[in-house]
Tab-separated table of C-alpha atoms and ligand atoms in Angstrom:
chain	number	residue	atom	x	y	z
D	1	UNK	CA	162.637	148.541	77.437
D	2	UNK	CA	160.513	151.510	77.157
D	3	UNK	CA	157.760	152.002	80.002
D	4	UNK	CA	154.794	154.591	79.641
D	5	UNK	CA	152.505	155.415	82.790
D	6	UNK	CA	148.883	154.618	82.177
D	7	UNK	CA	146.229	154.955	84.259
D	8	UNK	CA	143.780	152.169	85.220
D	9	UNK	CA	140.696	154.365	84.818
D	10	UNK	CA	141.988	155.610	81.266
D	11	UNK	CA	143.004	152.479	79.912
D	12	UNK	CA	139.746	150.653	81.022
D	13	UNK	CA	137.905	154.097	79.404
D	14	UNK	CA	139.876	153.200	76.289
D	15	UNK	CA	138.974	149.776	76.266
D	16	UNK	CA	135.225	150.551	75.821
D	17	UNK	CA	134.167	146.698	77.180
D	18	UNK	CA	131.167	145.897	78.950
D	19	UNK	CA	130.612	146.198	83.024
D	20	UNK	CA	130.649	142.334	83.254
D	21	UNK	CA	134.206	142.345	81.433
D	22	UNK	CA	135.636	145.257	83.696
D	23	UNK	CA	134.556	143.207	86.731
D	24	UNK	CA	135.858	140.142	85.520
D	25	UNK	CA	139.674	142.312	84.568
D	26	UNK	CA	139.271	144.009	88.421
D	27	UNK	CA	138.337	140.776	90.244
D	28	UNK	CA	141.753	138.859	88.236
D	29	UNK	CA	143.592	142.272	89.254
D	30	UNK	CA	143.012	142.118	92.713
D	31	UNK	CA	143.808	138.271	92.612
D	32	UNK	CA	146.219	137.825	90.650
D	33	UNK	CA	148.131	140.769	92.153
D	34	UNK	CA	147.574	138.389	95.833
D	35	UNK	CA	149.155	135.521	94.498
D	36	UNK	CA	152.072	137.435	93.162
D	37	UNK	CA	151.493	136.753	89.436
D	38	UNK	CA	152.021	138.860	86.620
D	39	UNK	CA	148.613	139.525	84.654
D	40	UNK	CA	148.306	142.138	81.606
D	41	UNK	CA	147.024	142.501	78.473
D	42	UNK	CA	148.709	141.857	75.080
D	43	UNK	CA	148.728	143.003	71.847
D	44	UNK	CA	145.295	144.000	70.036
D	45	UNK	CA	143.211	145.347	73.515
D	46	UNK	CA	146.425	147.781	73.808
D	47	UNK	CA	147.414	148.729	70.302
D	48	UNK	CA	143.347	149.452	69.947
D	49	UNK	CA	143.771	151.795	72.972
D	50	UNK	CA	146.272	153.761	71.904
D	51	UNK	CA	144.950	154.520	68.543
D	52	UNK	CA	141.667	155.023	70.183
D	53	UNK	CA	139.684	151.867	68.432
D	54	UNK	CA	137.154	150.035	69.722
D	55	UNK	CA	139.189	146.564	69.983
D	56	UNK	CA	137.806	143.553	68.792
D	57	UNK	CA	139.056	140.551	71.159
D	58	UNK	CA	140.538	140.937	74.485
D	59	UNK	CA	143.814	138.787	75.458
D	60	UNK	CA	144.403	138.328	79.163
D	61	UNK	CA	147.468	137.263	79.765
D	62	UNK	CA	148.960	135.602	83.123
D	63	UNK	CA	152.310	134.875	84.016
D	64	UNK	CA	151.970	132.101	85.719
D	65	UNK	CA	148.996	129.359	86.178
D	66	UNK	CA	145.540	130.027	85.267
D	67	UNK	CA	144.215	127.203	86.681
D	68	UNK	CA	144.977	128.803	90.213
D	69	UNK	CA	143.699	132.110	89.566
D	70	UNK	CA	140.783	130.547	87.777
D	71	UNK	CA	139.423	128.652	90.606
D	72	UNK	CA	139.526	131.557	93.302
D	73	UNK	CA	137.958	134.093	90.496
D	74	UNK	CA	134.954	131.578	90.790
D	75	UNK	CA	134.168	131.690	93.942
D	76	UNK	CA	133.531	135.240	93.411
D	77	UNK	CA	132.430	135.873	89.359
D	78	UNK	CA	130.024	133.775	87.209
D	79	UNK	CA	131.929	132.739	84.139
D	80	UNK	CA	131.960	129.283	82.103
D	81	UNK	CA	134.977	127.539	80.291
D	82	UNK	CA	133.925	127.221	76.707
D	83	UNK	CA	137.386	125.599	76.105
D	84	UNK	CA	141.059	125.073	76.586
D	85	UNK	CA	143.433	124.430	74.118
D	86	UNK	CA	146.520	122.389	73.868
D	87	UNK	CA	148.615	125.922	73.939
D	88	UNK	CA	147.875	127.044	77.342
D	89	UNK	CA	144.655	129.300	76.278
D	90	UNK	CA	140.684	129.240	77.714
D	91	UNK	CA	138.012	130.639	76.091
D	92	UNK	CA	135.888	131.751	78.799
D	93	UNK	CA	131.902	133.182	78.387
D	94	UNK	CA	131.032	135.869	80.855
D	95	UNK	CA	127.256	135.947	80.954
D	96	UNK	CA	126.742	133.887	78.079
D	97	UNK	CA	127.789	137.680	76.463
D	98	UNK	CA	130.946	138.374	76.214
D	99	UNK	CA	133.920	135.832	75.295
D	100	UNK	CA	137.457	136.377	76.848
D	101	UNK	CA	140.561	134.748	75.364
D	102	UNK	CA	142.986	133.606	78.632
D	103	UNK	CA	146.508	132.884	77.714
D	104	UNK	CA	149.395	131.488	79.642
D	105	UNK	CA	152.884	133.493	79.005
D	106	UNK	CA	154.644	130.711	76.635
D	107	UNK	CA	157.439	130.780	74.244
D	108	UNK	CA	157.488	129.195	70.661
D	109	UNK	CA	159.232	126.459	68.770
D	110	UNK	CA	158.612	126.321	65.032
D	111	UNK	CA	159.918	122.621	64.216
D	112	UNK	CA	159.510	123.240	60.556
D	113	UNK	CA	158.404	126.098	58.389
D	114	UNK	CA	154.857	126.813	58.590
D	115	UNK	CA	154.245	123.856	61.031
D	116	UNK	CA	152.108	124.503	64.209
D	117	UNK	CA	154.360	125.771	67.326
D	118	UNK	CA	155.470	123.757	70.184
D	119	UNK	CA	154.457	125.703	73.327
D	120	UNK	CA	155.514	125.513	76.692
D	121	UNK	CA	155.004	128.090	79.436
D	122	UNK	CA	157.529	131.215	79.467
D	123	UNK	CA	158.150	134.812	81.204
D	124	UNK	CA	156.050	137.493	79.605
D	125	UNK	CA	159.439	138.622	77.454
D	126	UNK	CA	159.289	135.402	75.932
D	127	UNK	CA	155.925	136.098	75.305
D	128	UNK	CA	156.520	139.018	74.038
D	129	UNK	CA	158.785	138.118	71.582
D	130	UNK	CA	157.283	135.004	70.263
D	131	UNK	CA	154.286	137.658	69.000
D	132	UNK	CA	153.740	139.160	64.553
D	133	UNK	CA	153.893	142.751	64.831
D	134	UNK	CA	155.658	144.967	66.883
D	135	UNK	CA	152.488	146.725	66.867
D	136	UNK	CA	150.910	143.673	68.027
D	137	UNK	CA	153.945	143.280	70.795
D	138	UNK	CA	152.605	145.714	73.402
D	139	UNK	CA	151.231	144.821	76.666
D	140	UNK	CA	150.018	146.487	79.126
D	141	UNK	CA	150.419	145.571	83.022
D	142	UNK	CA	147.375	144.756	85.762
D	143	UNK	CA	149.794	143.845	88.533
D	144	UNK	CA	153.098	144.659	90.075
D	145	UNK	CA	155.743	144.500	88.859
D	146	UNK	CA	154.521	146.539	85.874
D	147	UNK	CA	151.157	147.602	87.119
D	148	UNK	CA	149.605	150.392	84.835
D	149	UNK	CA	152.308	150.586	82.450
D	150	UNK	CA	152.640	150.117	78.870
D	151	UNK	CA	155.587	147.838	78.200
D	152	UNK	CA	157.156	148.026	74.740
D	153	UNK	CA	160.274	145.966	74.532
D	154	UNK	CA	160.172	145.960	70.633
D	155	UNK	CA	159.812	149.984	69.535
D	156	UNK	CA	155.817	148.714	68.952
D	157	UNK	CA	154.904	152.455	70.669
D	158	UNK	CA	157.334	154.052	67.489
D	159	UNK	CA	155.785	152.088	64.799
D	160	UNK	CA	152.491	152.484	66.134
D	161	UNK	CA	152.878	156.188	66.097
D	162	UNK	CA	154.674	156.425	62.044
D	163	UNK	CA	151.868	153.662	61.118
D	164	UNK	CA	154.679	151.020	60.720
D	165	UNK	CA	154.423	146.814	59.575
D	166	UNK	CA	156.930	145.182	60.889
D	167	UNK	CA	157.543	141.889	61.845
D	168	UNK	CA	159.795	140.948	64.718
D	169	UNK	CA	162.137	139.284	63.392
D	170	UNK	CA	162.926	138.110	59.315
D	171	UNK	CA	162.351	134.607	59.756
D	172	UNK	CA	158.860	135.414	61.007
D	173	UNK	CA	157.405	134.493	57.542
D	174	UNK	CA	158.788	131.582	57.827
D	175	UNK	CA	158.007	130.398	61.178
D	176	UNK	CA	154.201	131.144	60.231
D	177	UNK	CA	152.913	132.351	56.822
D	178	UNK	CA	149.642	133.446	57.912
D	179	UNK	CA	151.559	136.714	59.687
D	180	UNK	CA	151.571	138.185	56.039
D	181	UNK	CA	148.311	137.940	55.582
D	182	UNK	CA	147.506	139.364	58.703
D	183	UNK	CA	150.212	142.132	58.032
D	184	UNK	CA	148.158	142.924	55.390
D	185	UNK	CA	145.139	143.569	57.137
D	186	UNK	CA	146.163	145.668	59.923
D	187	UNK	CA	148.425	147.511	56.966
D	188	UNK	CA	144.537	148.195	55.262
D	189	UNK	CA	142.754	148.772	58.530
D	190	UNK	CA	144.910	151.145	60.050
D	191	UNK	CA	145.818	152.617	56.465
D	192	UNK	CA	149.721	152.011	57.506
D	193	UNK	CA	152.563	150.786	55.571
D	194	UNK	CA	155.142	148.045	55.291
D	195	UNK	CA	158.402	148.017	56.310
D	196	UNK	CA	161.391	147.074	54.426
D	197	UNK	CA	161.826	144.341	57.255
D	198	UNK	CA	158.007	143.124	56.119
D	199	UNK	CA	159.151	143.178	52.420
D	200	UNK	CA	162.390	140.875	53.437
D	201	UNK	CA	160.377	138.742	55.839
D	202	UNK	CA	158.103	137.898	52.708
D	203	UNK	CA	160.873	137.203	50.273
D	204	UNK	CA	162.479	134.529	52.486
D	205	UNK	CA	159.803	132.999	53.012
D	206	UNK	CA	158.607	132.791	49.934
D	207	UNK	CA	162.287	131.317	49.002
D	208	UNK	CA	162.325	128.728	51.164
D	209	UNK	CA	158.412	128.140	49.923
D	210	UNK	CA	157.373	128.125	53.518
D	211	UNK	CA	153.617	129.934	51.769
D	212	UNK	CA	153.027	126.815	50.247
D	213	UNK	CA	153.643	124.421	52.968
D	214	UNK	CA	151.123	126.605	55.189
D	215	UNK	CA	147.749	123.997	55.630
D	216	UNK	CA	145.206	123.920	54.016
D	217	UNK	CA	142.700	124.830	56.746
D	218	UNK	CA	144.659	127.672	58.492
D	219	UNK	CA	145.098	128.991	54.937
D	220	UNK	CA	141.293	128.780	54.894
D	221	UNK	CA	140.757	130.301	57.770
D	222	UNK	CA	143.053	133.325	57.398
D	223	UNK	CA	141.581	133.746	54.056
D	224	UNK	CA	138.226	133.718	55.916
D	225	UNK	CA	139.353	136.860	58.329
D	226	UNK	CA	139.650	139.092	55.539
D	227	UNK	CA	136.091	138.882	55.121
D	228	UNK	CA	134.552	138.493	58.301
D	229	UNK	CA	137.183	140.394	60.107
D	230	UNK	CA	137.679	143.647	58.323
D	231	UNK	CA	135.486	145.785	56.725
D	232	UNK	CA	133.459	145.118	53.499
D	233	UNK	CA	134.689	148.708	51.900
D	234	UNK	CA	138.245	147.839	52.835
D	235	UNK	CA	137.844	144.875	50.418
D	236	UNK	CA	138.858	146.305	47.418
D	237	UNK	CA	142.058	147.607	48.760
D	238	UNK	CA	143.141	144.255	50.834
D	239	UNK	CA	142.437	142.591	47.728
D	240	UNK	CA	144.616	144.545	45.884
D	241	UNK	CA	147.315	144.528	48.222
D	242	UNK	CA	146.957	140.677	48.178
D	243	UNK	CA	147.926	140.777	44.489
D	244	UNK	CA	150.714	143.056	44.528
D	245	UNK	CA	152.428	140.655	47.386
D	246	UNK	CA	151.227	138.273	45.034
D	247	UNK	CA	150.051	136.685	48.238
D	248	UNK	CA	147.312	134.181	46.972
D	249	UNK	CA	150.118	132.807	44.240
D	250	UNK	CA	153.216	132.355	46.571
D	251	UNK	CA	150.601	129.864	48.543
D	252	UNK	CA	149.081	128.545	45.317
D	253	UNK	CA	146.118	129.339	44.743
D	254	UNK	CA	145.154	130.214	41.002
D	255	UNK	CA	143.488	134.048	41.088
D	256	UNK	CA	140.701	135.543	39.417
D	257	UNK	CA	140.678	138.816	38.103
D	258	UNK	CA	138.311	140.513	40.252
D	259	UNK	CA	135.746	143.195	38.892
D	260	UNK	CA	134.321	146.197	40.238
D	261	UNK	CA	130.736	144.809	40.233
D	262	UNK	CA	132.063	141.685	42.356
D	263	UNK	CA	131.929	143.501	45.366
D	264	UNK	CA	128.413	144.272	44.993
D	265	UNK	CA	127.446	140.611	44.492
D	266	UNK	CA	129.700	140.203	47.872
D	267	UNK	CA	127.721	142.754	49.806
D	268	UNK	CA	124.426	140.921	48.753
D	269	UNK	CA	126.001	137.637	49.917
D	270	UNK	CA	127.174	138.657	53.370
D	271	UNK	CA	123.237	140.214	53.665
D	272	UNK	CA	121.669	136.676	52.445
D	273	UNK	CA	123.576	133.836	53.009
D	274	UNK	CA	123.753	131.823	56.212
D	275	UNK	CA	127.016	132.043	57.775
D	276	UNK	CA	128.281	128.764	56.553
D	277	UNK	CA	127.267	129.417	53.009
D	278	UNK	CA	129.206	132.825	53.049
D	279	UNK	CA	132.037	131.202	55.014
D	280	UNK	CA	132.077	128.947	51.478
D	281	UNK	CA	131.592	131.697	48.718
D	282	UNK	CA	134.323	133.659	50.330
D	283	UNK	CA	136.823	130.712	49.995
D	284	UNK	CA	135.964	130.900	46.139
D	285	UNK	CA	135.509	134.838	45.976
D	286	UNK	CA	139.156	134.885	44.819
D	287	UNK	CA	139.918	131.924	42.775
D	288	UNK	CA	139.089	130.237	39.860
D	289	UNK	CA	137.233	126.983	39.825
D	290	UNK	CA	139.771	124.523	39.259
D	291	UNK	CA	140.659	120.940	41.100
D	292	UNK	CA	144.093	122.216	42.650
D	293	UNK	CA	142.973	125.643	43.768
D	294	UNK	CA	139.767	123.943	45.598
D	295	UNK	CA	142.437	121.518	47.238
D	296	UNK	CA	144.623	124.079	48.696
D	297	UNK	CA	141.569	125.607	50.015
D	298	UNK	CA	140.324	123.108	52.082
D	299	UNK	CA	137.137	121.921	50.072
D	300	UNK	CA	136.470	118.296	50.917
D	301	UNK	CA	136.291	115.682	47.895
D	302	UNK	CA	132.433	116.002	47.780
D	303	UNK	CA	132.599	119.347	47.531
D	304	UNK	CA	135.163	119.685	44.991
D	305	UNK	CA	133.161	117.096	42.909
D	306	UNK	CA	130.110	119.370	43.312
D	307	UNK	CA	132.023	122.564	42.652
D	308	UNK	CA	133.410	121.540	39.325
D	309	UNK	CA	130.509	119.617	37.962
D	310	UNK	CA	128.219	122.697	38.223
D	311	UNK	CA	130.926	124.703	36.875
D	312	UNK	CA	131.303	122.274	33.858
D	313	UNK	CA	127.898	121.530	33.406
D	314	UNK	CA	126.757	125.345	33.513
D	315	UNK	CA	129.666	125.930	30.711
D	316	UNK	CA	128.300	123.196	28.718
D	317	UNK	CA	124.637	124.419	28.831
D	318	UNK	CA	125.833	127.804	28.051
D	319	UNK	CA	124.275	128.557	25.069
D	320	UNK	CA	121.394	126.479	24.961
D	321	UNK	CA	119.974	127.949	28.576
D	322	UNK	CA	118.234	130.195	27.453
D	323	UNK	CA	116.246	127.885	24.592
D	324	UNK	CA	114.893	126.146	28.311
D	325	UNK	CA	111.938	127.751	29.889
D	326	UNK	CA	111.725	129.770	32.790
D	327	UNK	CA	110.562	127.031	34.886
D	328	UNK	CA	113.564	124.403	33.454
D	329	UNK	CA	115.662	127.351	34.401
D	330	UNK	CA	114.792	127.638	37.627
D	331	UNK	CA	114.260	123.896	38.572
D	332	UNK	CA	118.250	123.892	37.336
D	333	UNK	CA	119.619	126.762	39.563
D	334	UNK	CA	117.290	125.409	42.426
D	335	UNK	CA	119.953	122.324	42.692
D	336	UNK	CA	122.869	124.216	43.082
D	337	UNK	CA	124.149	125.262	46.765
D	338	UNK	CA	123.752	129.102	47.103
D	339	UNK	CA	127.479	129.496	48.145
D	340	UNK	CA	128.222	127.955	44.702
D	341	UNK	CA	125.394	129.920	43.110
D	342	UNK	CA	126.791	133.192	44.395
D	343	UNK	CA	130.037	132.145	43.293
D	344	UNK	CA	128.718	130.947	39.475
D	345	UNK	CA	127.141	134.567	39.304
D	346	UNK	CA	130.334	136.575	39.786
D	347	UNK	CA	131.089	134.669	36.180
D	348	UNK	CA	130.087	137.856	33.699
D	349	UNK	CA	127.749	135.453	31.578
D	350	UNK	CA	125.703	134.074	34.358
D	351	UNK	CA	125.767	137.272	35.882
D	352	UNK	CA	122.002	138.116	34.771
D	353	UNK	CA	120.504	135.219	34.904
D	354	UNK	CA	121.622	134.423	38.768
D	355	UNK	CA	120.427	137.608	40.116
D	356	UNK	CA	116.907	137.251	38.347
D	357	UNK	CA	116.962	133.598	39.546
D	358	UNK	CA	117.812	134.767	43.068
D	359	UNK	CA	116.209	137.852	43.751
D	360	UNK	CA	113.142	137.255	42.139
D	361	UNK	CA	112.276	133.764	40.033
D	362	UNK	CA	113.029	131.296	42.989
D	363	UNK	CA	109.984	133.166	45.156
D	364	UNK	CA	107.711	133.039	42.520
D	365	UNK	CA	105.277	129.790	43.773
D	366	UNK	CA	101.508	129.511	43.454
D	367	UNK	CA	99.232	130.873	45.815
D	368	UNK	CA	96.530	127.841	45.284
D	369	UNK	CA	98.148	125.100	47.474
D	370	UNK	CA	97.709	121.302	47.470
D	371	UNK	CA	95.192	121.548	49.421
D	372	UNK	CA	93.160	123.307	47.813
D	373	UNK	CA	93.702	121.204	44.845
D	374	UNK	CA	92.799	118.240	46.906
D	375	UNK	CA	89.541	119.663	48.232
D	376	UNK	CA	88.298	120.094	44.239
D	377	UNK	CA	88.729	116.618	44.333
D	378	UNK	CA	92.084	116.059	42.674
D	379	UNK	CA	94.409	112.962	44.220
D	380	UNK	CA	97.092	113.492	46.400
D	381	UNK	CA	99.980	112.645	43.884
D	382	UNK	CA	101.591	113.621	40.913
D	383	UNK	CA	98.732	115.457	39.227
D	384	UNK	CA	99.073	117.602	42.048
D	385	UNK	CA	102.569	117.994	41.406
D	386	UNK	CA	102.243	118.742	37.588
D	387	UNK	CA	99.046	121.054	38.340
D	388	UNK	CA	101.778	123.026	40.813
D	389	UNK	CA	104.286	122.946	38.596
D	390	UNK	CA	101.733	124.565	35.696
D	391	UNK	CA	100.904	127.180	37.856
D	392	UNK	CA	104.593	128.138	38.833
D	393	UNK	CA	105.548	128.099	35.015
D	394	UNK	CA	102.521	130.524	34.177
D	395	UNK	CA	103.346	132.831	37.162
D	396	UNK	CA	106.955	133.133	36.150
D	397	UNK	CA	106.193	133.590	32.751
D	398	UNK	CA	104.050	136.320	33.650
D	399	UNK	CA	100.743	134.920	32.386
D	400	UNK	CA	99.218	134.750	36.131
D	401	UNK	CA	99.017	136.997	38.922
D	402	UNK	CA	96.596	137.087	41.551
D	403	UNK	CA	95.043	133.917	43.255
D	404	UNK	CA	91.547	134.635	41.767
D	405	UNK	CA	93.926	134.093	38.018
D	406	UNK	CA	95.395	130.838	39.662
D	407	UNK	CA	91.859	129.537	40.921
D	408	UNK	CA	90.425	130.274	37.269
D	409	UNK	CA	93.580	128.335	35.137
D	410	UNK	CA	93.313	125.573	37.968
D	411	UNK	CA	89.287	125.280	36.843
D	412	UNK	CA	90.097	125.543	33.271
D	413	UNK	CA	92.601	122.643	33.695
D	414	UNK	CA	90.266	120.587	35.240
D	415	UNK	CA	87.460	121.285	33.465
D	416	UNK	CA	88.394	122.487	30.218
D	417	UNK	CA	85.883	124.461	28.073
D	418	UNK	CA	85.091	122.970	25.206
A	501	CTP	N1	149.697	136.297	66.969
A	501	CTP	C1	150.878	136.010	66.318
A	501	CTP	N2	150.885	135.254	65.185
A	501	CTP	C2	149.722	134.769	64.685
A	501	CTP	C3	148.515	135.041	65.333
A	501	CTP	C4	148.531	135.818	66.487
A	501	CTP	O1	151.914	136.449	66.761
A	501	CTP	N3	149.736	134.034	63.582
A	501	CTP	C5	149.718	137.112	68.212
A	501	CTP	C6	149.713	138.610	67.931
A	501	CTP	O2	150.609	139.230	68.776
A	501	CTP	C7	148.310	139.041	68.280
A	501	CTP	C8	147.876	138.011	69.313
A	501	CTP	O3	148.585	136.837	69.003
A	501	CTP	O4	148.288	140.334	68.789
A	501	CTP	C9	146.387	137.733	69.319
A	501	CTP	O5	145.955	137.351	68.034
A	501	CTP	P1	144.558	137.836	67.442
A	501	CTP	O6	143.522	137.758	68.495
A	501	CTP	O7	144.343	137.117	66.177
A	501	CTP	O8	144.871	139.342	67.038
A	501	CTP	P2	144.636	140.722	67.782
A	501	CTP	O9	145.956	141.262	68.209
A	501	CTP	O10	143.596	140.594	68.833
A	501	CTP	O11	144.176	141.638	66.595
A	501	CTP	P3	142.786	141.680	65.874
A	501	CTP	O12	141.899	140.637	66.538
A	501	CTP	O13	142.334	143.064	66.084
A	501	CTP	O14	143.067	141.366	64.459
């Protein structure tokens, strides 16, 4: 085992978090350290410090029972329990701010390839050696015995220094699939490289088809990461690294080929869509439109149905879209989710007329209102509707612009000249 001295004050400088975090880690210090349990931090918060990154979630590790610590730390700190989960882990919200990820030291069980682990509690070796990455298989100690040390029982410190990927152990693949994918990220976000180990961890699992046993939801989610997790100019590159590990195949999912002006439709989605609409196009960023694909990527039935009869539909209307007007254009695109939209206008021949629909014809809607309509005397009801609809149809086709225009066509409709 191979122990390096680090100071308190320079690993919480490293660590960049905010004041109500660093009281939370001194309070669980000083407490923990009482009751004679062993508290650090794993993986990510330590690897970040040492290549001097801002880290991205914190795991707080404990040796021993949270529940304890948990209820003498409130006495003393403000903090609510968003959750527990099944494997020994809170999420706890400090100030409604911050969220902290609490884990109990546990060992692994992998019934069966790609299944879910069965936990139970174990000594922080255990822990360590359940983890991805050696990179990932650092911790770093709050309390005696190991208080402000690094801990590296795995040559993590070496790999993290030569910019190494490489899994603990060659079954890791196996155990859980999603590790690639993850490899592949830190590979891209760090800009390091696989190891032979990471090459031989892939190939056995992929013999024993362990990729395509992983679920369909955690494949979802992982997929997910790559685009909410990492950077949107790192894209191109994880993307390509996902094809030459022919990741997205060995799980089976049908590929698209990707082009350059993709990630500029990608950029515009991440901008506009809500997060659950993004959270959607991503999923179908990478694949093509077919039943199978949508399966293994955890669309529900509905939305499969929906998915491929827009995608049908828009191939069968193809060539005659553009004999429909503007407005039949628009009414057409106005039905269809904008996850799917986004995704139908990476497709090079809808390319056009998506981005006109979206950045420009769906915002085009008269300035007279119904209101107006209904105080020249016209009926609530469908003349209303059709005198809208007019209106819209002559703005988008460019024949109206200002509201004095509208007001005049509205009066001419009305009261035509004769
Ligand atoms: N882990 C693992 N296998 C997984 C997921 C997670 O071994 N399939 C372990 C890794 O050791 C990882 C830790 O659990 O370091 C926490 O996971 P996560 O929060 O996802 O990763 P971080 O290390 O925090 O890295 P980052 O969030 O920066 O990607």
């Amino acid at each position: 085992m191979k122990v390096l001295n680090y100071s308190w004050s320079d690993f919480i400088e490293g660590l960049k978090v905010p004041s109500v975090v660093f009281e939370f880690l001194n309070r669980a210090k000083v407490w923990a350290t009482k009751m004679g349990q062993f508290l650090y931090l794993a993986g990510g918060p330590v690897r970040d410090v040492l290549l001097g990154r801002q880290t991205q979630d914190i795991d707080l590790v404990l040796e021993g029972s949270w529940e304890s610590l948990l209820s003498t730390l409130s006495k003393e700190i403000e903090f609510k329990i968003i959750s527990k989960s099944q494997f020994l882990t809170y999420k706890l919200s400090l100030n409604s701010l911050y969220v902290l990820d609490l884990v109990t030291a546990r060992k692994e069980f992998y019934p069966s390839p790609a299944s879910l682990p069965v936990v139970a509690r174990g000594s922080f070796i255990e822990d360590i050696h359940r983890r991805d990455f050696t990179i990932n298989a650092l911790i770093y100690g709050l309390t005696p015995p190991y208080e402000d040390k690094i801990l590296d029982l795995v040559e993590g410190l070496s790999d993290l220094k030569k910019g190494l990927i490489r899994p603990l152990h060659q079954n890791s693949f196996i155990d859980d699939p999603t590790r690639a994918f993850r490899g592949v990220r830190y590979k891209v976000r760090f800009n390091f490289s696989y190891t032979e180990e990471f090459n031989k961890a892939l190939e056995l699992a992929a013999k024993i088809s362990s990729f395509k046993k992983l679920s369909p939801s955690r494949l979802a989610q992982e997929l997910k990461l790559f685009f909410t997790k990492e950077a949107m100019e790192a894209l191109p590159t994880l993307l390509r690294d996902l094809q030459n590990l022919r990741l997205l195949q060995r799980v089976g999912l049908k590929e698209r080929r990707i082009k350059s002006s993709d990630f500029n439709l990608l950029r515009k989605a991440k901008e506009e869509l809500d997060s659950k609409n993004f959270e959607k196009f991503v999923r179908l960023f990478l694949v093509e439109l077919e039943e199978t694909t949508l399966k293994r990527l955890a669309f529900s039935d509905r939305e499969r149905a929906l998915i491929l009869k827009w995608a049908q539909f828009l191939r069968e209307v193809e060539s005659s879209l553009q004999d429909l007007s503007i407005l039949e254009r628009v009414e057409l695109l106005e039905k269809i989710p904008p996850f799917l939209l986004f995704r139908l206008g990476l497709e090079e021949k809808w390319e056009d007329t998506i981005e006109l629909f979206w950045d420009h014809w769906r915002k085009v809607k008269p300035a007279v209102t119904g209101e107006e309509l209904k105080a020249l005397g016209i009926k609530e009801g469908k003349v209303i509707g059709s005198i809208l609809k007019r209106l819209r149809q002559e703005k988008l086709e460019g024949r109206l612009t200002t509201i004095e225009e509208e007001r005049a066509f509205v009066r001419n409709l009305i009261f035509p000249k004769s």
